[in-house]
PDB file of C-alpha atoms in Angstrom:
ATOM      1  CA  MET X   1      -0.018   0.018   0.009  1.00 64.00           C
ATOM      2  CA  ARG X   2       2.877   2.338   0.743  1.00 68.00           C
ATOM      3  CA  GLU X   3       3.988   2.472  -2.912  1.00 76.00           C
ATOM      4  CA  LEU X   4       0.522   3.358  -4.115  1.00 72.00           C
ATOM      5  CA  LEU X   5       0.171   6.123  -1.527  1.00 68.00           C
ATOM      6  CA  GLU X   6       3.457   7.708  -2.616  1.00 75.00           C
ATOM      7  CA  THR X   7       2.116   8.301  -6.118  1.00 79.00           C
ATOM      8  CA  ALA X   8      -1.509   9.058  -5.342  1.00 79.00           C
ATOM      9  CA  THR X   9      -3.002  12.563  -5.002  1.00 83.00           C
ATOM     10  CA  ASP X  10      -6.420  11.238  -3.848  1.00 84.00           C
ATOM     11  CA  VAL X  11      -7.370   8.243  -1.793  1.00 84.00           C
ATOM     12  CA  VAL X  12     -10.884   6.857  -1.239  1.00 87.00           C
ATOM     13  CA  LEU X  13     -11.257   5.268   2.159  1.00 87.00           C
ATOM     14  CA  THR X  14     -14.355   3.053   2.526  1.00 89.00           C
ATOM     15  CA  ALA X  15     -15.964   1.806   5.692  1.00 89.00           C
ATOM     16  CA  ASP X  16     -19.130  -0.080   6.348  1.00 88.00           C
ATOM     17  CA  PRO X  17     -21.563  -0.285   9.268  1.00 90.00           C
ATOM     18  CA  LEU X  18     -19.495  -3.098  10.834  1.00 90.00           C
ATOM     19  CA  VAL X  19     -17.296  -0.466  12.496  1.00 88.00           C
ATOM     20  CA  HIS X  20     -15.630  -3.106  14.786  1.00 90.00           C
ATOM     21  CA  LYS X  21     -13.396  -3.815  11.740  1.00 91.00           C
ATOM     22  CA  LEU X  22     -11.732  -0.452  12.326  1.00 89.00           C
ATOM     23  CA  GLU X  23     -10.223  -2.001  15.508  1.00 91.00           C
ATOM     24  CA  LEU X  24      -8.527  -4.867  13.605  1.00 93.00           C
ATOM     25  CA  PRO X  25      -4.740  -4.632  13.567  1.00 94.00           C
ATOM     26  CA  ALA X  26      -4.578  -4.455   9.739  1.00 92.00           C
ATOM     27  CA  ALA X  27      -7.123  -1.674   9.616  1.00 90.00           C
ATOM     28  CA  ARG X  28      -5.274   0.326  12.321  1.00 91.00           C
ATOM     29  CA  ARG X  29      -2.018  -0.170  10.431  1.00 91.00           C
ATOM     30  CA  CYS X  30      -3.580   1.108   7.175  1.00 87.00           C
ATOM     31  CA  LEU X  31      -5.153   4.091   9.001  1.00 88.00           C
ATOM     32  CA  ARG X  32      -1.711   5.006  10.439  1.00 88.00           C
ATOM     33  CA  GLN X  33      -0.146   4.868   6.992  1.00 84.00           C
ATOM     34  CA  LEU X  34      -2.976   6.943   5.582  1.00 83.00           C
ATOM     35  CA  GLU X  35      -2.609   9.585   8.303  1.00 84.00           C
ATOM     36  CA  ALA X  36       1.149   9.772   7.660  1.00 82.00           C
ATOM     37  CA  TRP X  37       0.478  10.181   3.955  1.00 83.00           C
ATOM     38  CA  ALA X  38      -2.257  12.834   4.237  1.00 82.00           C
ATOM     39  CA  ALA X  39      -0.750  16.271   3.798  1.00 75.00           C
ATOM     40  CA  PRO X  40      -1.483  19.498   1.959  1.00 70.00           C
ATOM     41  CA  GLY X  41      -2.190  18.784  -1.681  1.00 74.00           C
ATOM     42  CA  ARG X  42      -3.315  15.194  -0.899  1.00 82.00           C
ATOM     43  CA  ARG X  43      -6.971  14.412  -0.375  1.00 85.00           C
ATOM     44  CA  VAL X  44      -8.715  11.611   1.480  1.00 87.00           C
ATOM     45  CA  HIS X  45     -12.321  10.983   0.494  1.00 89.00           C
ATOM     46  CA  GLY X  46     -14.305   8.946   3.045  1.00 90.00           C
ATOM     47  CA  PHE X  47     -16.973   6.708   1.666  1.00 92.00           C
ATOM     48  CA  ALA X  48     -19.677   5.042   3.812  1.00 92.00           C
ATOM     49  CA  ASN X  49     -20.351   1.709   2.163  1.00 91.00           C
ATOM     50  CA  ARG X  50     -23.610  -0.218   2.578  1.00 91.00           C
ATOM     51  CA  CYS X  51     -25.115   2.829   4.244  1.00 89.00           C
ATOM     52  CA  LEU X  52     -28.314   1.997   6.018  1.00 82.00           C
ATOM     53  CA  GLU X  53     -31.025   4.274   7.328  1.00 78.00           C
ATOM     54  CA  GLY X  54     -30.116   6.062  10.534  1.00 75.00           C
ATOM     55  CA  GLY X  55     -26.433   6.284  10.255  1.00 80.00           C
ATOM     56  CA  GLU X  56     -25.291   6.653  13.871  1.00 86.00           C
ATOM     57  CA  TRP X  57     -22.272   4.593  12.878  1.00 89.00           C
ATOM     58  CA  LEU X  58     -21.071   7.422  10.630  1.00 90.00           C
ATOM     59  CA  ARG X  59     -19.995   9.471  13.648  1.00 89.00           C
ATOM     60  CA  VAL X  60     -17.233   6.991  14.575  1.00 88.00           C
ATOM     61  CA  LEU X  61     -15.538   6.911  11.113  1.00 88.00           C
ATOM     62  CA  PRO X  62     -12.050   8.264  10.897  1.00 86.00           C
ATOM     63  CA  TYR X  63     -13.079  10.545   8.005  1.00 87.00           C
ATOM     64  CA  ARG X  64     -16.366  12.342   7.413  1.00 88.00           C
ATOM     65  CA  PRO X  65     -18.090  10.538   4.516  1.00 91.00           C
ATOM     66  CA  ALA X  66     -17.951  12.533   1.328  1.00 91.00           C
ATOM     67  CA  CYS X  67     -20.240   9.954  -0.229  1.00 91.00           C
ATOM     68  CA  ARG X  68     -22.812   7.465   1.206  1.00 93.00           C
ATOM     69  CA  LEU X  69     -23.084   4.364  -0.864  1.00 92.00           C
ATOM     70  CA  PRO X  70     -26.415   2.605  -0.320  1.00 92.00           C
ATOM     71  CA  ALA X  71     -26.957  -0.903   0.904  1.00 91.00           C
ATOM     72  CA  VAL X  72     -27.911  -2.589  -2.333  1.00 91.00           C
ATOM     73  CA  ASP X  73     -29.711  -5.891  -2.778  1.00 90.00           C
ATOM     74  CA  PHE X  74     -27.034  -8.513  -2.032  1.00 91.00           C
ATOM     75  CA  ALA X  75     -28.925 -11.150  -4.014  1.00 93.00           C
ATOM     76  CA  ALA X  76     -28.505  -8.975  -7.121  1.00 91.00           C
ATOM     77  CA  VAL X  77     -24.788  -8.502  -6.418  1.00 90.00           C
ATOM     78  CA  ALA X  78     -24.244 -12.260  -5.929  1.00 93.00           C
ATOM     79  CA  ASP X  79     -26.275 -13.084  -9.044  1.00 94.00           C
ATOM     80  CA  ALA X  80     -24.162 -10.693 -11.107  1.00 92.00           C
ATOM     81  CA  ALA X  81     -20.995 -12.307  -9.753  1.00 93.00           C
ATOM     82  CA  TRP X  82     -22.264 -15.764 -10.669  1.00 95.00           C
ATOM     83  CA  ARG X  83     -22.986 -14.528 -14.193  1.00 93.00           C
ATOM     84  CA  GLY X  84     -19.474 -13.051 -14.504  1.00 93.00           C
ATOM     85  CA  ARG X  85     -20.805  -9.494 -14.386  1.00 92.00           C
ATOM     86  CA  LEU X  86     -20.023  -6.513 -12.176  1.00 90.00           C
ATOM     87  CA  PRO X  87     -22.604  -5.402  -9.632  1.00 89.00           C
ATOM     88  CA  HIS X  88     -23.175  -2.075 -11.371  1.00 86.00           C
ATOM     89  CA  ASP X  89     -24.272  -3.932 -14.503  1.00 88.00           C
ATOM     90  CA  VAL X  90     -27.546  -4.673 -12.645  1.00 90.00           C
ATOM     91  CA  PRO X  91     -29.886  -1.790 -13.463  1.00 91.00           C
ATOM     92  CA  ALA X  92     -31.220  -1.219  -9.966  1.00 91.00           C
ATOM     93  CA  VAL X  93     -27.733  -1.295  -8.459  1.00 91.00           C
ATOM     94  CA  ARG X  94     -26.402   1.029 -11.207  1.00 90.00           C
ATOM     95  CA  ALA X  95     -29.197   3.525 -10.501  1.00 92.00           C
ATOM     96  CA  ALA X  96     -28.658   3.488  -6.769  1.00 92.00           C
ATOM     97  CA  LEU X  97     -24.884   3.954  -7.115  1.00 90.00           C
ATOM     98  CA  ARG X  98     -25.352   6.736  -9.725  1.00 90.00           C
ATOM     99  CA  ARG X  99     -27.624   8.621  -7.407  1.00 91.00           C
ATOM    100  CA  ALA X 100     -25.244   8.239  -4.478  1.00 92.00           C
ATOM    101  CA  MET X 101     -21.935   8.975  -6.303  1.00 90.00           C
ATOM    102  CA  ALA X 102     -22.849  11.533  -8.934  1.00 88.00           C
ATOM    103  CA  PRO X 103     -22.633  14.609  -6.582  1.00 89.00           C
ATOM    104  CA  TRP X 104     -19.202  13.500  -5.275  1.00 88.00           C
ATOM    105  CA  LEU X 105     -17.947  12.723  -8.763  1.00 85.00           C
ATOM    106  CA  ARG X 106     -19.047  16.132 -10.081  1.00 83.00           C
ATOM    107  CA  SER X 107     -17.086  17.813  -7.198  1.00 84.00           C
ATOM    108  CA  TRP X 108     -13.998  15.629  -7.846  1.00 79.00           C
ATOM    109  CA  LEU X 109     -13.762  15.525 -11.614  1.00 77.00           C
ATOM    110  CA  PRO X 110     -12.748  18.516 -13.708  1.00 70.00           C
ATOM    111  CA  GLU X 111     -15.553  20.998 -14.427  1.00 71.00           C
ATOM    112  CA  GLY X 112     -17.501  20.092 -17.551  1.00 65.00           C
ATOM    113  CA  PHE X 113     -16.321  16.464 -17.535  1.00 63.00           C
ATOM    114  CA  ASP X 114     -19.868  15.172 -17.810  1.00 62.00           C
ATOM    115  CA  SER X 115     -20.961  17.598 -20.524  1.00 61.00           C
ATOM    116  CA  PRO X 116     -22.117  16.176 -23.926  1.00 61.00           C
ATOM    117  CA  ALA X 117     -19.202  17.817 -25.740  1.00 60.00           C
ATOM    118  CA  ALA X 118     -16.661  16.442 -23.235  1.00 58.00           C
ATOM    119  CA  ARG X 119     -18.192  12.992 -23.534  1.00 60.00           C
ATOM    120  CA  ASP X 120     -17.849  13.084 -27.381  1.00 58.00           C
ATOM    121  CA  ALA X 121     -14.216  14.189 -27.107  1.00 55.00           C
ATOM    122  CA  ARG X 122     -13.461  11.268 -24.794  1.00 53.00           C
ATOM    123  CA  GLN X 123     -15.027   8.614 -26.999  1.00 53.00           C
ATOM    124  CA  ALA X 124     -11.870   8.111 -29.072  1.00 45.00           C
ATOM    125  CA  GLN X 125      -9.477   8.315 -26.116  1.00 47.00           C
ATOM    126  CA  ALA X 126      -8.390   5.582 -23.770  1.00 42.00           C
ATOM    127  CA  ARG X 127     -10.848   5.511 -20.952  1.00 46.00           C
ATOM    128  CA  PHE X 128     -10.110   5.514 -17.285  1.00 48.00           C
ATOM    129  CA  GLY X 129     -10.640   2.043 -15.847  1.00 47.00           C
ATOM    130  CA  GLY X 130     -11.548   0.525 -19.272  1.00 48.00           C
ATOM    131  CA  GLY X 131     -14.548   2.923 -19.442  1.00 51.00           C
ATOM    132  CA  TRP X 132     -16.301   1.746 -16.308  1.00 46.00           C
ATOM    133  CA  LEU X 133     -16.541   5.241 -14.845  1.00 51.00           C
ATOM    134  CA  GLN X 134     -18.028   6.616 -18.043  1.00 49.00           C
ATOM    135  CA  ARG X 135     -20.478   3.741 -18.460  1.00 50.00           C
ATOM    136  CA  LEU X 136     -21.583   3.934 -14.854  1.00 50.00           C
ATOM    137  CA  PHE X 137     -22.108   7.637 -14.484  1.00 52.00           C
ATOM    138  CA  PHE X 138     -22.079   9.586 -17.770  1.00 49.00           C
TER     139      PHE X 138
END
């Protein structure tokens, strides 16, 4: 992880409602590395994964969530995996993730990234992550 952190300008930290995991030795070690890495010019984006109604658990997270990913239907996720597909290929999962992540993505990506003209210009270029970001959100 250290090598990745040295070259990164942004890191997304995810946590789920099972906050006891933050007390595990491996999680504590990763959080210490992340704290040492975080400095001016480097950004940590906290994501709350499998976010349920209520959200009292969000107060104990090491970083304030910039994005709350919903708890999606696990049966749909498992079915997608069995079919060799990604969870966001399931229309209901894709819609839920799009609603949750679009505001954060718009704040993180360059202005105008999701405009029709920018989309057309990117079509012929190599796409970030094989195009998954574009297919999922824009």
